[in-house]
Structures are given as C-alpha cells and as structure tokens.
Coordinates of C-alpha atoms in Angstrom, one line a residue:
Chain A
M1 CA -18.2 -0.5 22.4
Q2 CA -18.4 -1.7 18.8
I3 CA -16.4 -4.9 19.3
I4 CA -18.7 -7.6 20.7
P5 CA -21.2 -7.0 17.4
V6 CA -17.8 -7.5 15.4
L7 CA -16.4 -10.6 17.4
L8 CA -20.1 -11.9 17.3
G9 CA -20.3 -11.2 13.3
V10 CA -16.6 -13.0 12.9
S11 CA -17.9 -15.5 14.8
I12 CA -20.9 -16.4 12.8
V13 CA -18.8 -16.1 9.4
V14 CA -16.3 -18.9 10.7
F15 CA -18.9 -21.0 12.2
F16 CA -20.6 -20.7 8.3
M17 CA -18.0 -21.1 6.4
V18 CA -16.6 -24.3 8.3
R19 CA -19.9 -25.7 8.4
A20 CA -20.0 -25.0 4.4
I21 CA -16.8 -27.2 4.1
P22 CA -17.8 -31.1 1.9
G23 CA -17.9 -33.6 4.0
D24 CA -19.0 -34.6 6.9
P25 CA -16.8 -34.3 10.0
A26 CA -17.5 -37.0 11.8
Q27 CA -16.7 -39.5 8.7
I28 CA -13.8 -37.6 8.3
M29 CA -12.8 -38.0 11.8
L30 CA -13.3 -41.6 12.0
G31 CA -11.8 -42.4 8.3
Q32 CA -14.2 -44.1 5.5
Q33 CA -13.8 -47.7 6.9
A34 CA -16.8 -46.5 10.0
T35 CA -19.6 -47.8 10.0
Q36 CA -23.1 -46.0 9.7
A37 CA -24.1 -46.7 13.4
Q38 CA -20.0 -45.4 14.8
V39 CA -20.7 -42.2 12.4
E40 CA -24.1 -41.1 13.7
L41 CA -22.6 -41.6 17.7
V42 CA -20.1 -39.4 17.0
R43 CA -22.3 -36.9 15.3
E44 CA -24.7 -37.3 18.2
K45 CA -21.4 -36.5 20.2
M46 CA -20.8 -33.6 18.0
G47 CA -23.8 -32.0 18.1
L48 CA -24.0 -33.1 14.7
D49 CA -27.7 -33.6 14.6
Q50 CA -29.0 -30.6 16.4
P51 CA -30.4 -27.5 14.5
F52 CA -28.0 -24.9 13.4
F53 CA -28.6 -22.5 15.5
V54 CA -28.0 -24.7 18.3
Q55 CA -25.1 -26.2 16.8
Y56 CA -23.3 -22.2 16.6
G57 CA -24.5 -21.7 20.7
L58 CA -22.7 -24.5 21.5
F59 CA -19.7 -23.8 19.7
L60 CA -19.3 -20.4 20.9
K61 CA -19.2 -21.8 24.5
D62 CA -16.5 -24.1 23.2
A63 CA -15.0 -21.8 21.8
V64 CA -15.2 -18.6 23.8
R65 CA -14.0 -21.6 26.8
G66 CA -10.7 -22.5 24.6
D67 CA -12.2 -25.3 23.1
L68 CA -12.4 -25.7 19.6
G69 CA -12.2 -29.7 18.8
D70 CA -9.4 -31.9 18.3
S71 CA -6.8 -31.8 15.4
I72 CA -7.3 -34.4 13.0
V73 CA -4.3 -35.1 11.9
T74 CA -2.3 -35.4 15.5
G75 CA -5.5 -35.5 17.7
R76 CA -4.6 -33.7 20.3
P77 CA -6.7 -30.3 21.3
V78 CA -6.1 -27.4 18.9
V79 CA -5.6 -25.1 21.5
T80 CA -2.8 -27.1 22.8
E81 CA -1.7 -27.4 19.5
L82 CA -1.8 -23.5 19.1
L83 CA -0.2 -22.8 22.5
V84 CA 2.6 -24.9 22.1
R85 CA 3.8 -23.1 19.0
L86 CA 2.4 -19.7 20.2
P87 CA 5.9 -18.3 21.5
A88 CA 8.1 -19.5 18.2
T89 CA 5.4 -17.2 16.6
F90 CA 5.7 -14.2 19.0
E91 CA 9.3 -14.1 19.1
L92 CA 9.3 -13.9 15.5
T93 CA 6.9 -11.2 15.1
A94 CA 7.9 -9.1 17.6
F95 CA 11.3 -9.0 16.8
A96 CA 10.2 -8.5 12.8
M97 CA 8.4 -5.6 13.9
L98 CA 11.1 -4.1 16.4
I99 CA 13.2 -4.0 13.3
A100 CA 10.3 -2.5 11.7
V101 CA 9.9 0.9 13.9
L102 CA 13.4 0.9 14.6
V103 CA 14.7 1.6 10.8
G104 CA 10.8 3.2 9.7
V105 CA 10.4 5.6 12.2
P106 CA 14.1 7.6 12.3
V107 CA 14.3 6.9 9.0
G108 CA 10.6 8.4 8.4
V109 CA 11.3 11.6 10.2
I110 CA 15.2 12.3 8.6
S111 CA 13.1 12.0 5.0
A112 CA 10.5 14.3 5.7
V113 CA 13.0 16.8 7.4
K114 CA 15.0 16.5 4.5
Q115 CA 12.3 16.5 2.1
Y116 CA 13.3 16.5 -1.3
S117 CA 16.8 15.6 -0.3
L118 CA 18.7 12.4 -2.2
L119 CA 18.0 10.6 0.5
D120 CA 14.6 11.4 0.7
K121 CA 14.2 10.0 -2.6
T122 CA 16.4 7.0 -2.8
T123 CA 14.4 5.8 0.7
S124 CA 10.9 6.6 -0.8
V125 CA 11.4 4.7 -3.9
L126 CA 13.5 1.7 -1.5
A127 CA 10.5 1.7 0.5
L128 CA 7.7 1.4 -2.1
T129 CA 9.8 -1.5 -3.6
G130 CA 9.9 -3.5 -0.1
I131 CA 6.1 -3.1 -0.3
S132 CA 6.1 -4.2 -3.6
M133 CA 7.6 -8.0 -3.2
P134 CA 6.1 -10.5 -2.3
I135 CA 7.4 -11.9 0.9
F136 CA 8.5 -15.1 0.0
W137 CA 10.6 -14.2 -2.4
L138 CA 12.4 -11.9 -0.2
A139 CA 12.4 -14.5 2.3
M140 CA 14.3 -17.0 -0.7
I141 CA 16.9 -14.1 -1.7
L142 CA 17.7 -13.7 1.9
V143 CA 18.8 -17.0 2.5
V144 CA 20.4 -17.2 -1.2
I145 CA 22.6 -14.1 -0.3
F146 CA 23.6 -14.2 3.4
G147 CA 22.7 -18.0 4.2
V148 CA 24.2 -19.5 1.0
N149 CA 26.2 -17.4 -0.9
L150 CA 28.0 -15.3 2.2
E151 CA 27.5 -18.0 4.5
L152 CA 26.9 -15.8 7.1
L153 CA 23.4 -16.6 8.6
P154 CA 22.4 -20.4 9.4
F155 CA 18.9 -21.6 8.3
P156 CA 16.5 -23.5 8.5
G157 CA 14.8 -23.4 11.8
R158 CA 15.1 -21.7 15.0
L159 CA 18.4 -23.0 16.8
D160 CA 21.4 -25.4 15.8
P161 CA 19.8 -28.7 16.6
T162 CA 23.0 -29.4 19.1
T163 CA 22.3 -26.0 20.6
A164 CA 19.9 -27.1 24.4
I165 CA 18.2 -24.4 25.9
T166 CA 15.9 -24.8 28.8
S167 CA 12.2 -23.6 27.8
I168 CA 11.0 -21.4 30.4
T169 CA 8.8 -18.9 28.4
G170 CA 9.5 -20.6 25.2
L171 CA 11.4 -17.9 24.1
V172 CA 14.4 -18.8 22.9
L173 CA 16.1 -15.2 23.8
V174 CA 14.5 -14.4 27.1
D175 CA 15.1 -18.2 27.9
S176 CA 18.4 -18.3 27.2
L177 CA 18.7 -15.1 28.9
L178 CA 17.5 -16.6 32.3
T179 CA 19.6 -19.8 32.4
L180 CA 22.7 -17.5 31.3
N181 CA 22.9 -19.4 28.2
F182 CA 24.9 -16.7 26.1
A183 CA 26.1 -19.2 23.3
G184 CA 22.4 -20.1 23.4
F185 CA 21.1 -16.5 23.1
W186 CA 23.7 -15.7 20.7
D187 CA 22.9 -18.5 18.1
G188 CA 18.8 -18.1 18.7
L189 CA 20.2 -14.6 17.8
L190 CA 21.4 -15.5 14.4
Y191 CA 18.8 -18.3 13.3
L192 CA 16.1 -14.9 14.2
I193 CA 17.8 -12.8 11.9
M194 CA 17.0 -13.5 9.0
P195 CA 13.3 -14.8 9.3
A196 CA 12.5 -11.4 11.3
L197 CA 14.1 -8.9 8.3
A198 CA 11.9 -10.9 5.8
L199 CA 8.8 -10.6 8.1
G200 CA 9.7 -6.5 9.4
T201 CA 10.5 -5.3 5.5
I202 CA 6.8 -4.5 4.7
P203 CA 5.6 -2.9 7.6
M204 CA 9.0 -1.3 7.7
A205 CA 8.5 0.4 4.9
V206 CA 4.7 0.8 5.8
V207 CA 5.9 2.9 8.9
M208 CA 8.6 5.1 7.1
R209 CA 6.0 6.1 4.4
M210 CA 3.5 6.6 7.5
T211 CA 6.1 8.6 9.2
R212 CA 7.0 10.7 6.6
S213 CA 3.9 11.9 5.3
S214 CA 2.4 12.6 8.8
M215 CA 5.4 14.2 9.7
L216 CA 5.4 16.5 6.6
E217 CA 2.1 17.9 7.6
V218 CA 2.7 18.3 11.5
M219 CA 5.7 20.5 10.4
N220 CA 3.9 22.4 8.5
E221 CA 1.3 23.2 11.6
D222 CA 1.9 26.7 13.5
Y223 CA 2.6 25.2 16.7
V224 CA 5.8 23.9 15.1
R225 CA 6.3 27.5 13.5
T226 CA 5.9 29.0 16.9
A227 CA 8.3 26.5 18.3
R228 CA 10.8 27.7 16.2
A229 CA 10.3 31.0 16.1
K230 CA 10.5 31.5 20.1
G231 CA 14.2 29.6 19.1
V232 CA 13.9 26.0 20.2
V233 CA 16.7 24.1 18.7
P234 CA 15.6 22.4 15.8
W235 CA 16.1 18.5 16.9
R236 CA 13.9 19.7 19.6
V237 CA 11.4 20.8 17.2
V238 CA 11.2 17.8 15.8
F239 CA 11.5 15.3 18.1
K240 CA 9.8 17.2 21.4
H241 CA 7.0 19.1 18.6
A242 CA 6.7 17.2 15.8
L243 CA 7.3 13.5 16.2
R244 CA 5.1 12.9 19.4
N245 CA 1.9 14.3 17.1
A246 CA 2.7 12.5 13.9
M247 CA 3.1 9.2 15.7
L248 CA -0.1 8.9 16.2
P249 CA -1.1 7.9 12.8
T250 CA 1.5 6.1 12.3
I251 CA 0.6 4.0 15.8
T252 CA -2.5 3.4 13.5
V253 CA -0.8 2.0 11.0
I254 CA 1.2 -0.4 12.9
G255 CA -1.8 -1.4 14.3
L256 CA -3.3 -2.8 11.3
Q257 CA 0.2 -4.0 10.5
V258 CA -0.4 -7.1 12.8
G259 CA -3.3 -8.5 10.5
L260 CA -0.4 -8.4 7.6
L261 CA 1.9 -9.5 9.7
M262 CA 0.0 -12.9 10.6
G263 CA -0.3 -13.6 6.6
G264 CA 3.7 -12.5 6.2
A265 CA 4.2 -15.4 9.6
I266 CA 2.9 -17.7 7.8
I267 CA 4.9 -17.5 4.6
T268 CA 7.8 -16.9 6.4
E269 CA 7.6 -19.7 8.8
I270 CA 7.6 -22.1 5.4
I271 CA 10.6 -20.8 4.0
F272 CA 12.6 -20.8 7.3
S273 CA 11.3 -23.9 8.6
W274 CA 10.2 -21.7 11.5
P275 CA 8.3 -24.2 14.2
G276 CA 5.4 -22.1 15.1
I277 CA 1.9 -21.0 14.3
G278 CA 2.1 -20.3 10.8
L279 CA 3.7 -23.5 9.8
Y280 CA 1.0 -25.7 12.0
V281 CA -1.4 -23.5 9.9
Y282 CA 0.4 -24.7 6.8
Q283 CA 0.6 -28.2 7.4
S284 CA -3.3 -28.2 8.5
V285 CA -4.3 -26.3 4.9
N286 CA -2.2 -29.5 3.4
A287 CA -3.7 -32.2 5.3
R288 CA -7.3 -30.7 5.1
D289 CA -7.4 -30.2 9.1
Y290 CA -10.6 -27.6 9.6
A291 CA -10.6 -27.5 13.1
S292 CA -7.0 -26.5 13.2
I293 CA -8.2 -23.5 10.3
Q294 CA -11.2 -22.7 11.9
G295 CA -9.0 -22.3 15.4
V296 CA -6.6 -20.2 13.8
V297 CA -8.5 -18.0 12.1
L298 CA -11.1 -17.5 14.7
Y299 CA -8.4 -16.5 16.9
G300 CA -6.3 -14.8 14.4
A301 CA -8.7 -12.3 14.0
L302 CA -9.9 -12.1 17.9
L303 CA -6.3 -11.3 18.6
F304 CA -6.1 -8.6 15.6
V305 CA -9.4 -7.2 16.8
L306 CA -8.1 -7.0 20.3
I307 CA -4.4 -5.3 19.1
N308 CA -6.8 -2.7 17.3
L309 CA -8.9 -1.7 20.4
L310 CA -5.0 -1.1 22.0
V311 CA -4.4 1.2 19.4
D312 CA -7.2 3.5 19.9
I313 CA -6.7 3.3 23.8
L314 CA -3.7 3.6 23.4
Y315 CA -4.4 6.9 20.6
A316 CA -6.8 7.6 23.7
V317 CA -3.8 8.2 26.0
L318 CA -1.1 9.8 23.4
D319 CA -4.0 12.7 22.1
P320 CA -6.0 14.0 25.0
R321 CA -8.4 15.5 22.4
V322 CA -9.5 11.7 21.6
R323 CA -12.0 10.5 24.4
L324 CA -12.8 7.0 23.9
Chain B
M1 CA -38.8 19.2 -24.5
A2 CA -37.4 22.1 -21.9
E3 CA -36.3 19.7 -20.0
A4 CA -34.5 17.7 -22.4
Q5 CA -32.8 20.5 -23.6
L6 CA -31.7 22.0 -20.0
Q7 CA -30.1 18.3 -19.5
Q8 CA -28.3 18.4 -22.8
D9 CA -26.9 21.7 -22.1
A10 CA -25.8 20.8 -18.7
A11 CA -23.9 17.7 -20.4
A12 CA -22.3 19.7 -23.0
S13 CA -20.7 22.0 -19.9
S14 CA -19.7 19.6 -18.0
D15 CA -17.7 18.3 -20.8
V16 CA -15.8 21.3 -21.6
K17 CA -15.2 21.0 -18.1
T18 CA -14.0 17.4 -18.2
R19 CA -11.9 18.1 -21.0
S20 CA -9.6 20.4 -19.6
R21 CA -9.7 19.0 -16.3
K22 CA -8.7 15.8 -18.4
Q23 CA -6.1 17.5 -19.7
D24 CA -5.0 18.6 -16.1
F25 CA -4.7 15.3 -14.9
L26 CA -2.8 13.4 -18.1
K27 CA -0.3 16.8 -17.4
A28 CA 0.1 15.8 -13.8
F29 CA 0.8 12.6 -14.2
F30 CA 3.1 12.3 -17.1
S31 CA 4.9 15.0 -15.3
N32 CA 5.9 12.2 -12.6
R33 CA 8.6 10.4 -13.5
L34 CA 7.7 7.3 -11.8
A35 CA 3.9 7.3 -12.8
V36 CA 5.6 7.4 -16.4
F37 CA 8.0 4.6 -15.8
G38 CA 5.5 2.6 -14.3
T39 CA 3.2 2.7 -17.2
A40 CA 6.4 2.0 -19.2
V41 CA 6.9 -1.6 -17.7
L42 CA 3.3 -2.2 -17.1
G43 CA 2.7 -2.0 -20.6
V44 CA 5.9 -4.5 -21.5
F45 CA 4.5 -6.4 -19.2
I46 CA 0.7 -6.6 -21.1
L47 CA 2.4 -6.2 -24.5
M48 CA 4.3 -9.8 -23.0
A49 CA 0.9 -11.4 -21.9
V50 CA -1.0 -10.5 -25.5
F51 CA 1.8 -11.9 -27.4
A52 CA 3.2 -14.4 -25.3
P53 CA 2.8 -17.6 -27.6
Y54 CA 5.0 -15.6 -30.4
L55 CA 7.8 -13.6 -27.7
A56 CA 8.5 -16.9 -25.7
P57 CA 11.4 -18.9 -27.2
Y58 CA 9.7 -22.3 -25.6
S59 CA 6.7 -23.9 -24.7
P60 CA 6.7 -22.9 -20.9
L61 CA 5.7 -26.6 -20.3
Q62 CA 8.0 -28.6 -22.1
Q63 CA 10.6 -30.5 -19.8
N64 CA 14.1 -31.3 -19.9
L65 CA 15.1 -32.9 -16.6
P66 CA 19.1 -33.6 -17.3
E67 CA 19.8 -29.8 -17.7
K68 CA 17.7 -29.2 -13.9
F69 CA 18.6 -25.6 -13.0
D70 CA 20.9 -25.0 -15.8
G71 CA 21.8 -21.7 -15.6
P72 CA 21.4 -18.8 -17.7
S73 CA 22.6 -19.0 -21.5
L74 CA 22.3 -18.0 -24.7
A75 CA 19.8 -20.6 -25.2
H76 CA 17.9 -20.1 -22.4
P77 CA 18.8 -16.5 -20.9
F78 CA 17.3 -16.8 -17.6
G79 CA 17.7 -20.4 -17.5
Q80 CA 16.1 -23.5 -16.7
D81 CA 13.5 -24.5 -14.2
E82 CA 13.3 -27.3 -11.5
L83 CA 11.9 -29.6 -14.5
G84 CA 14.8 -28.1 -17.5
R85 CA 12.2 -25.8 -18.4
D86 CA 12.5 -22.4 -20.0
I87 CA 12.3 -20.0 -17.0
L88 CA 12.1 -16.8 -19.8
S89 CA 9.1 -18.8 -21.5
R90 CA 7.7 -19.5 -18.3
V91 CA 8.1 -16.2 -17.1
I92 CA 6.7 -14.2 -20.4
Y93 CA 3.8 -16.8 -20.4
G94 CA 3.4 -16.0 -16.5
A95 CA 2.5 -12.8 -17.3
R96 CA -1.2 -13.6 -18.9
I97 CA -2.1 -15.7 -15.9
S98 CA -0.8 -13.4 -12.6
L99 CA -2.4 -10.3 -14.1
T100 CA -5.1 -12.0 -15.6
A101 CA -5.5 -12.9 -12.2
G102 CA -5.4 -9.8 -10.3
L103 CA -7.2 -7.9 -12.5
A104 CA -10.0 -10.3 -12.6
A105 CA -10.2 -10.2 -8.5
V106 CA -9.8 -6.3 -8.5
A107 CA -12.6 -6.1 -11.3
L108 CA -14.4 -8.2 -9.0
A109 CA -13.7 -6.1 -6.1
T110 CA -14.4 -3.0 -7.2
V111 CA -17.9 -3.7 -9.0
V112 CA -19.7 -5.3 -5.7
G113 CA -17.7 -2.6 -3.2
T114 CA -19.0 0.3 -5.2
I115 CA -22.4 -0.9 -5.3
V116 CA -22.1 -1.5 -2.0
G117 CA -20.6 1.8 -1.3
L118 CA -23.1 3.9 -3.1
V119 CA -26.1 2.1 -1.8
T120 CA -24.8 2.7 1.8
G121 CA -23.5 5.8 1.2
Y122 CA -26.5 7.3 -0.7
L123 CA -29.5 5.8 0.7
G124 CA -28.4 5.0 3.9
S125 CA -30.6 4.2 6.3
W126 CA -30.9 0.3 7.7
L127 CA -29.7 -0.7 4.9
D128 CA -26.6 1.1 5.7
S129 CA -25.9 0.6 9.1
S130 CA -26.2 -3.4 8.3
L131 CA -24.1 -3.4 5.3
M132 CA -21.7 -1.4 6.9
R133 CA -21.7 -4.0 9.8
L134 CA -20.6 -6.9 7.7
M135 CA -18.0 -4.5 5.9
D136 CA -16.6 -4.2 9.6
V137 CA -16.8 -8.1 10.3
L138 CA -14.6 -8.9 7.1
L139 CA -12.5 -5.9 7.6
A140 CA -12.0 -7.6 11.0
F141 CA -10.5 -10.8 9.7
P142 CA -6.4 -10.9 8.6
S143 CA -6.9 -10.6 5.4
I144 CA -4.7 -13.7 4.3
L145 CA -6.5 -16.0 6.7
L146 CA -10.0 -14.9 5.5
A147 CA -8.7 -15.7 2.3
I148 CA -7.5 -19.2 3.3
I149 CA -10.6 -19.5 4.9
I150 CA -12.6 -18.9 1.6
V151 CA -10.8 -21.4 -0.2
S152 CA -10.9 -24.0 2.0
V153 CA -14.7 -24.0 1.3
L154 CA -14.4 -23.3 -2.3
G155 CA -11.3 -26.0 -3.0
P156 CA -8.1 -24.8 -4.2
S157 CA -7.6 -23.4 -7.5
L158 CA -6.5 -20.2 -9.3
V159 CA -9.9 -19.1 -9.8
N160 CA -10.7 -19.6 -6.4
A161 CA -7.7 -17.9 -5.0
M162 CA -8.7 -14.5 -7.3
F163 CA -12.9 -15.1 -5.4
A164 CA -11.2 -15.0 -2.1
V165 CA -8.8 -12.4 -2.8
S166 CA -11.9 -10.0 -4.4
I167 CA -13.8 -11.0 -1.1
V168 CA -10.9 -9.7 0.8
F169 CA -11.0 -6.3 -0.7
I170 CA -14.6 -5.7 -1.5
P171 CA -14.7 -3.8 2.3
Q172 CA -11.6 -1.6 1.5
I173 CA -13.5 -0.1 -1.5
A174 CA -17.1 0.0 -0.3
R175 CA -15.2 2.4 2.5
V176 CA -13.8 4.1 0.0
V177 CA -16.8 5.0 -1.9
R178 CA -19.4 5.1 0.6
S179 CA -17.1 8.3 2.0
A180 CA -16.5 9.7 -1.3
V181 CA -20.2 9.5 -2.0
I182 CA -21.2 11.0 1.0
S183 CA -18.6 13.8 0.4
V184 CA -20.5 14.1 -2.8
R185 CA -24.2 13.8 -2.0
E186 CA -25.7 17.1 -0.5
R187 CA -23.7 19.5 -3.1
D188 CA -25.6 22.0 -5.0
Y189 CA -25.6 20.0 -8.5
I190 CA -26.8 17.0 -6.9
E191 CA -29.8 19.0 -5.7
A192 CA -30.3 21.0 -8.8
E193 CA -30.5 16.9 -10.6
R194 CA -33.1 16.2 -8.0
A195 CA -34.8 19.6 -8.5
L196 CA -34.5 18.2 -12.4
G197 CA -36.6 15.5 -11.4
A198 CA -33.9 12.9 -11.6
G199 CA -34.5 9.7 -10.2
N200 CA -32.7 8.2 -7.5
T201 CA -30.9 5.6 -9.8
Q202 CA -29.9 8.5 -12.4
I203 CA -28.4 10.9 -9.8
V204 CA -26.3 8.3 -8.7
L205 CA -25.1 7.5 -12.2
S206 CA -24.7 10.6 -13.3
G207 CA -24.0 12.6 -10.7
I208 CA -22.6 10.7 -7.5
L209 CA -20.6 7.9 -9.2
P210 CA -18.7 9.8 -11.6
N211 CA -17.8 13.1 -9.1
S212 CA -16.3 9.9 -6.2
M213 CA -13.9 8.7 -9.5
A214 CA -11.4 9.9 -8.0
P215 CA -10.7 8.0 -5.0
L216 CA -11.8 4.7 -6.4
V217 CA -9.7 4.8 -9.1
V218 CA -6.9 5.3 -7.1
Q219 CA -7.4 2.5 -4.6
A220 CA -8.5 0.0 -7.2
T221 CA -5.1 0.4 -8.6
L222 CA -3.2 -0.1 -5.5
T223 CA -5.3 -3.0 -4.4
L224 CA -4.2 -4.2 -7.9
A225 CA -0.9 -4.3 -6.8
T226 CA -1.8 -5.9 -3.1
A227 CA -4.1 -8.3 -5.2
I228 CA -1.1 -9.8 -7.4
L229 CA 0.7 -10.3 -4.1
D230 CA -2.0 -11.8 -2.4
I231 CA -2.8 -14.3 -5.4
A232 CA 0.7 -15.7 -5.1
A233 CA 0.9 -15.9 -1.8
L234 CA -2.1 -17.9 -1.8
S235 CA -0.4 -20.0 -5.0
F236 CA 2.7 -20.1 -2.2
L237 CA 0.4 -21.7 0.2
G238 CA -0.8 -24.2 -2.1
L239 CA -4.4 -22.9 -2.7
G240 CA -3.9 -21.0 -5.6
A241 CA -2.4 -22.1 -9.1
R242 CA -1.3 -25.6 -9.2
A243 CA 1.9 -27.1 -10.9
P244 CA 2.9 -26.8 -14.1
T245 CA 0.5 -23.7 -14.6
P246 CA 3.5 -21.1 -14.6
E247 CA 2.1 -18.6 -12.9
W248 CA 5.0 -16.6 -11.1
G249 CA 3.7 -17.3 -8.1
A250 CA 3.3 -21.0 -8.6
M251 CA 6.9 -20.9 -10.2
L252 CA 8.7 -19.5 -7.1
T253 CA 6.4 -22.4 -4.7
D254 CA 7.8 -25.3 -7.2
A255 CA 11.2 -24.0 -7.1
F256 CA 11.1 -24.1 -3.1
R257 CA 9.1 -26.9 -3.2
S258 CA 11.5 -29.0 -5.1
G259 CA 14.4 -29.0 -1.8
F260 CA 16.9 -26.9 -0.3
G261 CA 18.8 -27.7 -3.2
V262 CA 17.2 -24.2 -5.3
F263 CA 19.3 -22.4 -3.0
V264 CA 22.6 -23.6 -4.0
E265 CA 22.1 -24.3 -7.3
G266 CA 18.8 -22.9 -8.8
Q267 CA 19.5 -19.2 -7.8
H268 CA 18.3 -18.0 -11.2
A269 CA 15.1 -19.8 -10.6
I270 CA 14.1 -17.9 -7.5
I271 CA 15.8 -14.5 -9.0
F272 CA 14.0 -14.4 -12.2
P273 CA 10.3 -14.8 -11.2
G274 CA 10.7 -12.9 -8.1
I275 CA 12.3 -10.0 -10.2
A276 CA 8.8 -10.2 -12.6
I277 CA 6.7 -9.7 -9.7
A278 CA 7.8 -7.0 -7.7
L279 CA 8.4 -5.0 -11.2
A280 CA 5.0 -5.7 -12.3
V281 CA 3.5 -4.5 -8.4
L282 CA 6.1 -1.8 -8.0
S283 CA 5.0 -0.3 -11.3
V284 CA 1.4 -0.5 -10.7
N285 CA 2.2 0.9 -7.8
F286 CA 4.1 3.8 -9.3
I287 CA 1.1 4.4 -11.2
G288 CA -1.3 4.7 -8.1
D289 CA 0.6 7.1 -6.3
G290 CA 0.9 8.8 -9.8
L291 CA -2.8 9.3 -10.2
R292 CA -3.3 10.2 -6.3
D293 CA -0.4 13.1 -6.7
A294 CA -3.0 14.1 -10.5
L295 CA -5.9 13.6 -9.5
D296 CA -6.4 15.0 -5.6
P297 CA -4.3 18.6 -5.8
R298 CA -3.9 19.3 -2.3
R299 CA -1.3 16.1 -2.0
K300 CA 0.6 17.4 -4.9
R301 CA 4.5 16.8 -3.8

C-alpha cells in the first residue's frame, strides 16, 4: 500500500506550493481597501497566524472533509463549483476514452495480425502523427473542417441554447434518455462529437500503439503456437488466446492516459466553451484564484492515484499470476 | 605506472569496440526511413531557427491592421494573422523560441534526472528510497496540473513554463536512468574497475554512465517531443509565452483569442503554426523511435 504516503506527499507539495504563491491570501480575499485590523481578523480566522505545520494540519483536515475554502471569484465553496461542473467533464472524458478504446484496440489488433501490411504501416504513421499534434490545434482544425466549412457539427457549448433538458444526473446523454427526450439526446450527441474526438485522438493513438506492440509480443508466445497447432480457428486464437493477455499493458496505459486526459480536457473545454472543470481551471488561472487551483490540483492528483490503483486491481483480476 | 598503463589499454580497447558499435548504430539508424525523414525535417527547423533574420521576409512583429487575416498570396505565402503580421516570418522566428524552450526544458530535466537516477541507482540505501518516494509523489500529479501549479507560484512567463515542464519530466528520466544503472551496477567490468582502485565518482562517470546512455538518449528524445507540446499548451493557457512573442503555441493562442471570426476568415492563421508544431514534434518522435530501434537490437523491427 504505497498510496497513503504518496497522497500525503501530494498534499504537502500542494500545500507548500500554494503557500509559496506571492501575496497574502487574507489581503487578496478582502481587497486592497481592507484595514490592517480586518486583515488580521481574517488571517486569524483562516489560521494563517498559526505555525506552518499547524496550518498544514488544518489544511489536511479540511481537505479530507471536502472543504477547500471559497473561490475568490464566485465566493462559493470550491468543492461546490467543482461538483457542479463534474458531470460535463465526466461526460466529455468518458466519451473520449470510449472512442479511444473502441477504435484503438481493434486497429491495434489488426495491425499486429497483419504486421508490415500497408494498413499496419499507414496506421502506425497516423498514430505517431496523432501523438505529435497539439490538442488545441487538433480541436481548432476540427472546428474549421466540421464546424465551419462543412457545417456538420454544432459548436461552441454543450447544447443548443433552445434545447432544454431536465437535469437529473447532470449528464446530458443520460438525462435526455431518462426523460425520453430523443431530440435533446441527438442535440447533445452532436455537440459532444467534436470535443470528444479532439480529446480522444491522442489516447486513441497511444492505445493503438500499445495494443499493437503487446499483441506482437503475445503472438510469438508458445501457447499461441500451441493453440494454432491444435487447430483453433485463427480469429479465436487472436481474440481468445492472444488479446486477453495483450490487454494487460494496454490497460495500464489507459490508466496513465487519465492524467493526460485531464490536461487535454482543460484545453478542449476552452476551445469548445464546454462548461466543465477544465474551463473553470482556465478561468481560475486567469483570475489568480488560488483556492480553486489548489482544489483542482489536489483532487485531480487524488483521482489520478485512485484510478491507477483501480488499474492495479483490475490487473490482478485479469491476470491470476499478479497478487496485490 | 602499471595501473595507468592498464587503464589506458582498457580505454583503447573500449574505443575500438565503441567504434564498431557506433557504425552498427549509424547503419541501423539511417536504414530507418522515418528516422532519416525526421532528422532531415528537424535539420531544416534548426537551420530556420539559426538563420531566421536572413530567411524571414518580414519582421515577425510588424503589424498591418488593414490586412488582418488576408489569405496566402505571393507576398505572404502563409497569409497574415489577426494583426496583419506575416505568418511565414512568425513561423520561422517561432522555430527559435519553441525549439530552444523545448531543448532547454529537456536539458535541465535530463541533467537533474540523470543525477537523481545515478545517485539512487548506484548508491541505494536511504537516499534511494527517499528520493524515489519524492519522484513517486511528483509522478502522482497529472503533468499539466503540476505544471500549472508550479507556474502559479513562479508567475507566468516562457522561462517559468520551461522550468515547470522540466520539473514534470525529472521523475521519468530519473526512473529510466535508475533502472539502467541497476542493470549495469553488478556487471563484471564495474567490479574490475573497483578492483583497480577506482573511486565511486570515477566508476559512475567512466563505467556506469556510458553504459546506461542508450535508454537515457531515447527517453530524452521522446521527452523533447512532449516538452514542445507541453510548453505550447502552457502558452495556450496563458501561462507561457505572451503576445507578441512569435512562439508557435502563442501564435495559435492569439489567433484563437481574437474571437470566433478566426475560424471563418483566418483559417490559415490556425493551420500553419499548427503544422509547424506537429511537424517538429513528429520528426522528433521519428528520431526517438529510430534511436530506440537502433540502440536496442532486441526491438528491431
């Protein structure tokens, strides 16, 4: 169990980074007109007059209870701001990851099975190109092609302003289906395609490359040869014997992609005015809203660590040789 | 005296060996078409960066507002941007900034990461476990979030973005070097050096480091590709290069911030700087893949 010390380390880094940011938080919160006495009072209330390690203890206690202070911009608790925006970001990243896996895994399998074929060579170069593109450029090019020139897909935002959807979970696609609002579902889907493509392309390329190389490795294993020799039909060898084992490294890579996906989501949401956490990060950065930045970074790292823990657990489920 | 002679002999014989190994490596690398393509393209970008003042037809900063978003023409092959500046000139000057920033970030990360990797891998003990725990903590952050919080502390600028990106990469380099060092550490030739009376510093510099180079070179190259992208991304978030700097990422950012009109009338202002970034990163990736295949015989295609 490495996770607890790592998370403590993360919290220490975030705490000291935020304390190192120039400026007195109490002064920033009250504005320049505040009197010395008022600032002192707020400092006391925020615990800023305490020694460093006491401050860290208070910070940790609050963070564990989900209290990260108030956003300087909106005055509402940071956690509230994040929770309001979480469904939009979740819907975007989940859809992007879905595209990445649904395209990346099959293409990777096919290129491995047909190694050195024209298809393999083309997709390998395309995948490397995908990894080499700045995500904000890819997003802008998608807007140029599908949004402006072909007028196929709508942007910016998450829904047409005239489309109303009853919010239950906050996920447009789920809510519209729950309320049998098929027009709303279609509208939400159209708005989702471009941002999800922009966000999903890089993970797609990474998943494809990983699936290809681990499939190539597995296809040379003895048990695959044995399966072939005893007359198992080729597609069964590929999907039943090889793919299951080849998926292990791919799953690790998918877990690691989540970290990149968070960075990508910030940029994608800016380009498409997608009302999620990424856009909030951008606004916070521009407004020097440190409480919000601190909250996002802390919970972002927490989420990232937990997802990779989940990947480790999944690994053990899929591979009986691995023990946690 | 005898000892010095021995060492000289050892050095001479290792020289012969590296030469043939070098030839093998060059042959393997240059028989990879994509790697050759990458080297050529990167070479062109480097020439562009060095000779920018002679190659650029206009000043990268000279504005011409009436010609805002004018499309590609003979006078302006890449067209003009939101302030009427010549995009070709800005792309040429941008090679200086984007490539230098990426290289500097990787150089810093490589030096620090190598030192951490060598120290932890070679010395082991409490220093190893505590430094590697620190690396684990840094790796626990999604990279862009770590970069964002570092730049928040340091203040937004291109230099600070570079610095933040290099901190993000230190743990990855350190891990690669550490595992290479551990695999080399117990080899016979290291034992031989120690028997000849070499101190720790000498063993690390003459025995361990050269033999751990291959994975380090590959990792550093692939890191350069990511570094160029990450610095551009920080510029896009307003944390890196600022207007009017002709950094490729900042060019796209400024075009985007000029309003949604850019998608309709300024498409060339989006296309060309992006192609420059993608081409530079792609060629570095090709080189990195080529190096990996050439340096590691087991991974040959």
